[in-house]
Amino acid sequence: VDMLEGLETLQAEYGIPEEERSWLYLLGRSRGLMVEGCAHAAFFCKLLRNLRELFSRKSLQEEQTFRCPMPGMLEDTPDDKELKVGIIGGGHLGKQLAHTLLQLVPVPAECLRISTRRPEALDEFKKLGIQCFYNNSSLVRWAHVVFLCCLPSQLPNICSEIQSSLGKACIVYSFVAAIPIPRLKLLLNHTSILRPQYQCVEDLDHIWGANKEITAALQDPVILQATCPYSPAGGIILNIKWLEGVFYAAINICTAKDMPHSQVLQLLNELFFSVHFEADEKDGASCQKFQVQDFVSKAYIKNLSWKRPFPWFDLTAVQLKETPFSKYLSNSTTFQDHLSHLYCDLFGISLTKEQPEASTGSPSQ
């Protein structure tokens, strides 16, 4: 492929009339959005997988009162040790996402399922051991996270199909950009919804590796850094409210198990601060670890005993309104830098002094 890379006849713009070439930027935008979307979905699944592993490890070490579930507590079964991921939609986005999750999280083939109207077109995934079928309700009953990769016109019917099968803790992650969060909440009658929002600026950079597979592009340090949540590089900016939703989603997973909030904070701090980077120590600064007031109001804390779990958070409200965590994220530039390093580290790429910092600007709020 590299030998053919410079051939004019293989370029996307070859044969396009001059008067229509002004629209070619849309190709770069579409490619960039695909790369960013797959990267952020993989990052989210990596965090949830690591959180489940931490919880499983801790539960084996804790005292008897924590090992034995309290009344109403959800006890792990062997099948729950692994993060189970479902994809609704087997088109271009669904396929690219599946490849990304398989290779870069990685999600085991037996823990990934795809529901699509044309399962016969997914032989490449069936050969890998992935179940491909057409039963959206069955998929959401099984999965911990469900990615919506369908067309906007298909979404209302899909939502009506899966609404009654959605468990409270199942996280619906929507790539359907045309459908806003309030509408999704209404269609699904569900609050555990994440929907990343992207803003494309006019001077969109063509750095997205048009001739590479998505998985290969996300192993390129320049491209990966451009997808960092706090990075404006590449001309595509992520609304950071999505990141707030990711943190509160992680808390909800622990709340579903009746985990005391003090234990949740320990897990979050271990998840995000167990690895320290040189950038964290610039000018003697260090990240302030999470405290209970970073996630709930001071009024709520007054009645929060150390044994009580966090309240159940409406993820749709988190992404639409200011939260206590909004202040933490906006005020802690040290944590922003730390998160950028952690983000790249989770993909197996370490930022060095020679590489530009990912957090060179503030994304849209």
Coordinates of C-alpha atoms in Angstrom, one line a residue:
V1 CA 0.0 0.0 0.0
D2 CA 2.9 2.4 0.8
M3 CA 4.3 1.9 -2.7
L4 CA 1.0 3.2 -4.2
E5 CA 0.4 6.0 -1.8
G6 CA 1.7 8.8 -4.0
L7 CA -0.2 7.8 -7.1
E8 CA -2.5 10.6 -8.2
T9 CA -5.1 8.1 -9.6
L10 CA -5.5 6.6 -6.1
Q11 CA -6.2 10.0 -4.4
A12 CA -9.8 10.7 -3.3
E13 CA -9.9 13.9 -5.3
Y14 CA -8.9 12.4 -8.6
G15 CA -11.4 12.9 -11.3
I16 CA -13.5 15.4 -9.3
P17 CA -14.3 18.5 -11.3
E18 CA -12.6 21.6 -10.1
E19 CA -15.8 23.4 -9.2
E20 CA -16.7 20.6 -6.8
R21 CA -13.4 20.3 -5.0
S22 CA -14.4 22.9 -2.4
W23 CA -16.5 20.1 -0.8
L24 CA -13.6 17.7 -0.4
Y25 CA -13.1 19.0 3.2
L26 CA -16.1 16.9 4.1
L27 CA -14.1 13.7 3.5
G28 CA -11.5 14.9 6.1
R29 CA -14.3 15.8 8.5
S30 CA -16.0 12.5 8.1
R31 CA -12.8 10.6 8.6
G32 CA -11.8 12.7 11.6
L33 CA -15.2 12.2 13.3
M34 CA -14.9 8.4 12.7
V35 CA -11.5 8.2 14.2
E36 CA -12.4 10.4 17.2
G37 CA -15.7 8.5 17.8
C38 CA -14.0 5.1 17.8
A39 CA -11.1 6.4 20.0
H40 CA -13.4 7.8 22.7
A41 CA -15.6 4.6 22.7
A42 CA -12.5 2.5 23.1
F43 CA -11.2 4.8 25.9
F44 CA -14.6 4.5 27.7
C45 CA -14.6 0.7 27.4
K46 CA -11.0 0.5 28.6
L47 CA -11.9 2.5 31.8
L48 CA -15.0 0.4 32.5
R49 CA -13.0 -2.8 31.9
N50 CA -10.3 -1.6 34.3
L51 CA -12.8 -0.6 36.9
R52 CA -14.5 -4.0 36.8
E53 CA -11.1 -5.6 37.2
L54 CA -10.3 -3.4 40.1
F55 CA -13.6 -4.1 41.8
S56 CA -13.2 -7.8 41.3
R57 CA -9.7 -7.8 42.8
K58 CA -10.7 -5.6 45.7
S59 CA -13.7 -7.8 46.5
L60 CA -11.5 -10.8 47.0
Q61 CA -9.3 -8.9 49.5
E62 CA -11.9 -7.1 51.6
E63 CA -13.3 -8.2 54.9
Q64 CA -16.2 -10.6 55.2
T65 CA -18.8 -7.8 55.3
F66 CA -17.8 -6.6 51.9
R67 CA -17.3 -10.0 50.3
C68 CA -20.8 -11.1 51.4
P69 CA -23.3 -8.9 49.6
M70 CA -25.7 -6.8 51.6
P71 CA -29.4 -7.2 51.0
G72 CA -30.2 -5.9 47.5
M73 CA -26.6 -5.8 46.5
L74 CA -25.8 -7.1 43.0
E75 CA -23.3 -10.0 43.3
D76 CA -20.9 -10.7 40.5
T77 CA -21.4 -13.9 38.6
P78 CA -18.5 -15.4 36.5
D79 CA -20.2 -14.0 33.4
D80 CA -20.1 -10.5 34.9
K81 CA -16.3 -10.4 35.3
E82 CA -15.8 -9.3 31.7
L83 CA -17.3 -6.1 30.2
K84 CA -20.1 -7.2 27.8
V85 CA -20.5 -4.9 24.8
G86 CA -23.2 -4.8 22.2
I87 CA -23.4 -2.9 18.9
I88 CA -26.7 -2.1 17.2
G89 CA -26.0 -1.5 13.5
G90 CA -23.6 -3.4 11.2
G91 CA -22.9 -0.6 8.7
H92 CA -19.5 1.2 8.2
L93 CA -19.4 2.8 11.7
G94 CA -20.6 -0.4 13.4
K95 CA -17.8 -2.4 11.7
Q96 CA -15.1 0.1 12.4
L97 CA -16.1 0.3 16.0
A98 CA -16.2 -3.5 16.4
H99 CA -12.6 -3.7 15.0
T100 CA -11.5 -1.0 17.3
L101 CA -13.0 -2.5 20.4
L102 CA -11.6 -6.0 19.5
Q103 CA -8.1 -4.9 18.9
L104 CA -7.5 -1.8 21.1
V105 CA -9.5 -2.4 24.3
P106 CA -9.4 -5.3 23.8
V107 CA -12.9 -6.8 24.2
P108 CA -12.8 -10.6 23.9
A109 CA -14.8 -11.9 20.9
E110 CA -17.2 -13.8 23.2
C111 CA -18.0 -10.5 25.0
L112 CA -18.9 -8.6 21.9
R113 CA -22.2 -9.0 20.0
I114 CA -23.7 -7.2 17.0
S115 CA -27.4 -6.8 16.2
T116 CA -28.1 -5.8 12.6
R117 CA -30.8 -6.3 10.0
R118 CA -28.2 -8.0 7.7
P119 CA -26.2 -10.3 10.0
E120 CA -25.3 -12.4 6.9
A121 CA -23.0 -9.4 5.8
L122 CA -20.8 -9.8 8.9
D123 CA -19.1 -13.1 8.1
E124 CA -15.7 -11.5 8.9
F125 CA -16.8 -11.0 12.5
K126 CA -18.6 -14.4 12.8
K127 CA -15.3 -16.1 11.8
L128 CA -13.7 -14.3 14.8
G129 CA -16.3 -15.9 17.2
I130 CA -18.6 -12.8 17.5
Q131 CA -22.3 -13.5 17.6
C132 CA -24.1 -11.5 14.9
F133 CA -27.8 -11.6 14.7
Y134 CA -30.9 -9.5 14.5
N135 CA -32.5 -9.2 17.9
N136 CA -32.0 -5.8 19.5
S137 CA -34.0 -6.6 22.7
S138 CA -31.9 -9.7 23.3
L139 CA -28.7 -7.7 22.8
V140 CA -29.5 -5.0 25.4
R141 CA -30.7 -7.6 28.0
W142 CA -27.2 -9.2 27.7
A143 CA -24.9 -6.2 27.4
H144 CA -23.4 -3.8 30.0
V145 CA -22.8 -1.2 27.3
V146 CA -24.8 -0.8 24.0
F147 CA -23.5 1.4 21.1
L148 CA -26.1 2.8 18.8
C149 CA -24.6 2.9 15.3
C150 CA -27.8 3.2 13.3
L151 CA -29.3 5.9 11.0
P152 CA -31.4 8.6 12.6
S153 CA -34.5 7.4 10.7
Q154 CA -34.1 4.0 12.3
L155 CA -33.6 5.2 15.9
P156 CA -37.3 5.6 16.9
N157 CA -38.2 2.0 16.0
I158 CA -35.0 0.7 17.6
C159 CA -35.8 2.6 20.8
S160 CA -39.3 1.2 21.0
E161 CA -37.9 -2.3 20.6
I162 CA -35.3 -2.1 23.3
Q163 CA -37.0 0.2 25.8
S164 CA -38.6 -2.5 27.9
S165 CA -35.5 -4.7 27.9
L166 CA -33.0 -2.1 29.1
G167 CA -31.8 -2.7 32.6
K168 CA -31.2 0.4 34.8
A169 CA -27.4 -0.1 34.8
C170 CA -27.1 -0.7 31.0
I171 CA -25.3 2.2 29.4
V172 CA -26.6 3.3 26.0
Y173 CA -23.8 5.1 24.0
S174 CA -25.3 6.9 21.0
F175 CA -23.4 7.8 17.8
V176 CA -26.6 9.2 16.3
A177 CA -25.6 12.8 16.2
A178 CA -28.9 14.1 14.8
I179 CA -30.8 13.0 17.9
P180 CA -30.1 15.2 21.0
I181 CA -29.9 13.8 24.5
P182 CA -33.4 14.9 25.7
R183 CA -35.0 13.2 22.8
L184 CA -33.0 10.0 23.4
K185 CA -34.0 10.0 27.0
L186 CA -37.7 10.3 26.0
L187 CA -37.4 7.6 23.3
L188 CA -35.7 5.2 25.6
N189 CA -37.3 6.1 28.9
H190 CA -33.8 5.7 30.2
T191 CA -31.2 7.9 32.0
S192 CA -28.0 5.9 31.5
I193 CA -27.2 7.5 28.1
L194 CA -23.9 8.9 26.8
R195 CA -23.7 10.9 23.6
P196 CA -20.4 12.6 22.6
Q197 CA -20.8 15.9 20.8
Y198 CA -18.2 17.2 18.4
Q199 CA -17.6 20.6 17.0
C200 CA -15.7 20.9 13.7
V201 CA -13.7 24.1 13.1
E202 CA -13.2 25.6 9.6
D203 CA -9.4 25.0 9.5
L204 CA -9.8 21.2 9.7
D205 CA -6.4 19.5 9.6
H206 CA -5.9 16.5 7.4
I207 CA -4.0 14.4 9.9
W208 CA -6.4 11.6 10.2
G209 CA -4.6 8.9 8.2
A210 CA -7.0 8.6 5.3
N211 CA -5.1 5.5 3.9
K212 CA -4.9 3.7 7.3
E213 CA -7.3 1.4 9.1
I214 CA -8.9 3.1 12.2
T215 CA -7.0 0.8 14.5
A216 CA -3.7 1.6 12.8
A217 CA -4.5 5.3 12.9
L218 CA -5.0 5.2 16.6
Q219 CA -1.5 3.7 17.0
D220 CA 0.0 6.9 15.4
P221 CA 1.0 9.2 18.2
V222 CA 0.1 12.4 16.3
I223 CA -3.4 11.1 15.5
L224 CA -4.0 9.6 18.9
Q225 CA -3.0 12.9 20.7
A226 CA -5.4 14.8 18.4
T227 CA -8.2 12.6 19.8
C228 CA -7.4 13.4 23.5
P229 CA -10.5 14.9 25.2
Y230 CA -8.8 18.2 25.8
S231 CA -7.0 18.5 22.5
P232 CA -8.2 21.0 19.8
A233 CA -5.7 19.5 17.3
G234 CA -7.0 18.2 14.0
G235 CA -9.9 20.7 14.0
I236 CA -12.4 18.6 15.9
I237 CA -13.3 19.5 19.5
L238 CA -15.1 17.2 21.9
N239 CA -17.6 18.8 24.3
I240 CA -16.1 18.0 27.7
K241 CA -19.5 17.3 29.2
W242 CA -19.1 13.8 27.7
L243 CA -16.2 13.3 30.0
E244 CA -18.3 14.2 33.0
G245 CA -20.8 11.6 31.9
V246 CA -18.0 9.0 31.7
F247 CA -17.0 9.6 35.4
Y248 CA -20.6 9.5 36.7
A249 CA -21.3 6.4 34.6
A250 CA -18.3 4.7 36.4
I251 CA -19.8 5.8 39.8
N252 CA -23.2 4.4 38.8
I253 CA -21.6 1.0 38.1
C254 CA -20.4 0.9 41.7
T255 CA -23.7 2.2 43.1
A256 CA -25.5 -0.7 41.3
K257 CA -23.4 -3.0 43.6
D258 CA -24.3 -1.0 46.7
M259 CA -20.6 0.0 47.1
P260 CA -20.0 2.5 49.9
H261 CA -19.1 5.9 48.4
S262 CA -15.8 5.9 50.3
Q263 CA -14.8 2.7 48.5
V264 CA -15.9 4.2 45.2
L265 CA -13.5 7.1 45.7
Q266 CA -10.7 4.7 46.5
L267 CA -11.4 2.8 43.2
L268 CA -11.6 6.0 41.2
N269 CA -8.4 7.3 42.6
E270 CA -6.6 4.0 41.9
L271 CA -8.1 3.9 38.4
F272 CA -7.0 7.5 37.5
F273 CA -4.0 8.2 39.7
S274 CA -2.3 4.8 40.2
V275 CA 0.1 5.8 37.3
H276 CA 2.0 9.1 37.7
F277 CA 3.5 10.9 34.8
E278 CA 6.4 13.4 34.7
A279 CA 4.0 16.1 33.5
D280 CA 2.1 15.8 36.8
E281 CA 5.1 17.2 38.7
K282 CA 5.7 20.3 36.6
D283 CA 6.5 23.3 38.8
G284 CA 5.9 21.1 41.9
A285 CA 2.2 20.7 41.1
S286 CA 0.4 17.4 41.6
C287 CA -3.1 16.2 40.9
Q288 CA -5.5 16.5 43.8
K289 CA -7.2 13.2 44.3
F290 CA -11.0 12.9 44.1
Q291 CA -13.0 13.9 47.2
V292 CA -16.7 13.3 47.8
Q293 CA -17.5 17.0 47.2
D294 CA -16.1 16.7 43.7
F295 CA -19.2 14.7 42.7
V296 CA -22.1 15.7 45.0
S297 CA -23.3 18.9 46.5
K298 CA -22.3 20.1 50.0
A299 CA -25.9 19.8 51.1
Y300 CA -26.1 16.2 50.1
I301 CA -22.8 15.4 51.9
K302 CA -24.3 16.4 55.2
N303 CA -26.6 13.3 55.2
L304 CA -24.1 11.0 53.6
S305 CA -22.6 8.5 56.0
W306 CA -19.4 6.7 55.0
K307 CA -21.2 3.4 54.5
R308 CA -23.8 4.8 52.1
P309 CA -23.3 4.5 48.3
F310 CA -23.4 7.5 46.0
P311 CA -26.9 8.4 44.7
W312 CA -27.9 7.2 41.3
F313 CA -26.9 9.8 38.7
D314 CA -29.0 10.7 35.7
L315 CA -26.3 10.7 33.0
T316 CA -28.5 12.8 30.6
A317 CA -28.7 15.6 33.2
V318 CA -25.0 15.4 33.9
Q319 CA -24.3 16.1 30.2
L320 CA -26.8 19.0 30.0
K321 CA -26.2 20.8 33.3
E322 CA -23.4 22.0 35.6
T323 CA -22.3 19.5 38.2
P324 CA -19.9 19.6 41.1
F325 CA -17.5 17.7 38.9
S326 CA -17.7 20.5 36.3
K327 CA -15.8 22.7 38.6
Y328 CA -13.1 20.1 39.3
L329 CA -12.5 19.5 35.6
S330 CA -12.4 23.2 34.6
N331 CA -10.2 24.3 37.5
S332 CA -7.6 21.5 37.5
T333 CA -5.3 22.1 34.6
T334 CA -2.9 19.6 36.2
F335 CA -5.5 16.9 36.0
Q336 CA -6.2 17.8 32.4
D337 CA -2.6 17.2 31.6
H338 CA -2.6 14.0 33.6
L339 CA -5.7 12.8 31.8
S340 CA -4.1 13.4 28.4
H341 CA -1.1 11.3 29.4
L342 CA -3.3 8.6 30.9
Y343 CA -5.5 8.6 27.8
C344 CA -2.5 7.9 25.5
D345 CA -1.0 5.5 28.0
L346 CA -4.1 3.3 27.9
F347 CA -3.6 3.0 24.1
G348 CA 0.0 2.0 24.7
I349 CA 1.6 5.3 23.6
S350 CA 3.6 7.5 26.1
L351 CA 3.9 11.2 25.6
T352 CA 7.4 12.5 25.8
K353 CA 9.0 15.9 26.2
E354 CA 9.5 16.1 22.5
Q355 CA 5.8 15.5 21.8
P356 CA 3.4 18.5 22.2
E357 CA 1.1 18.4 25.1
A358 CA -2.4 17.2 24.2
S359 CA -4.2 19.8 26.3
T360 CA -3.2 23.0 24.4
G361 CA -6.5 24.5 24.6
S362 CA -9.9 24.4 26.3
P363 CA -12.6 22.4 24.4
S364 CA -16.2 23.6 24.1
Q365 CA -18.1 23.4 27.2

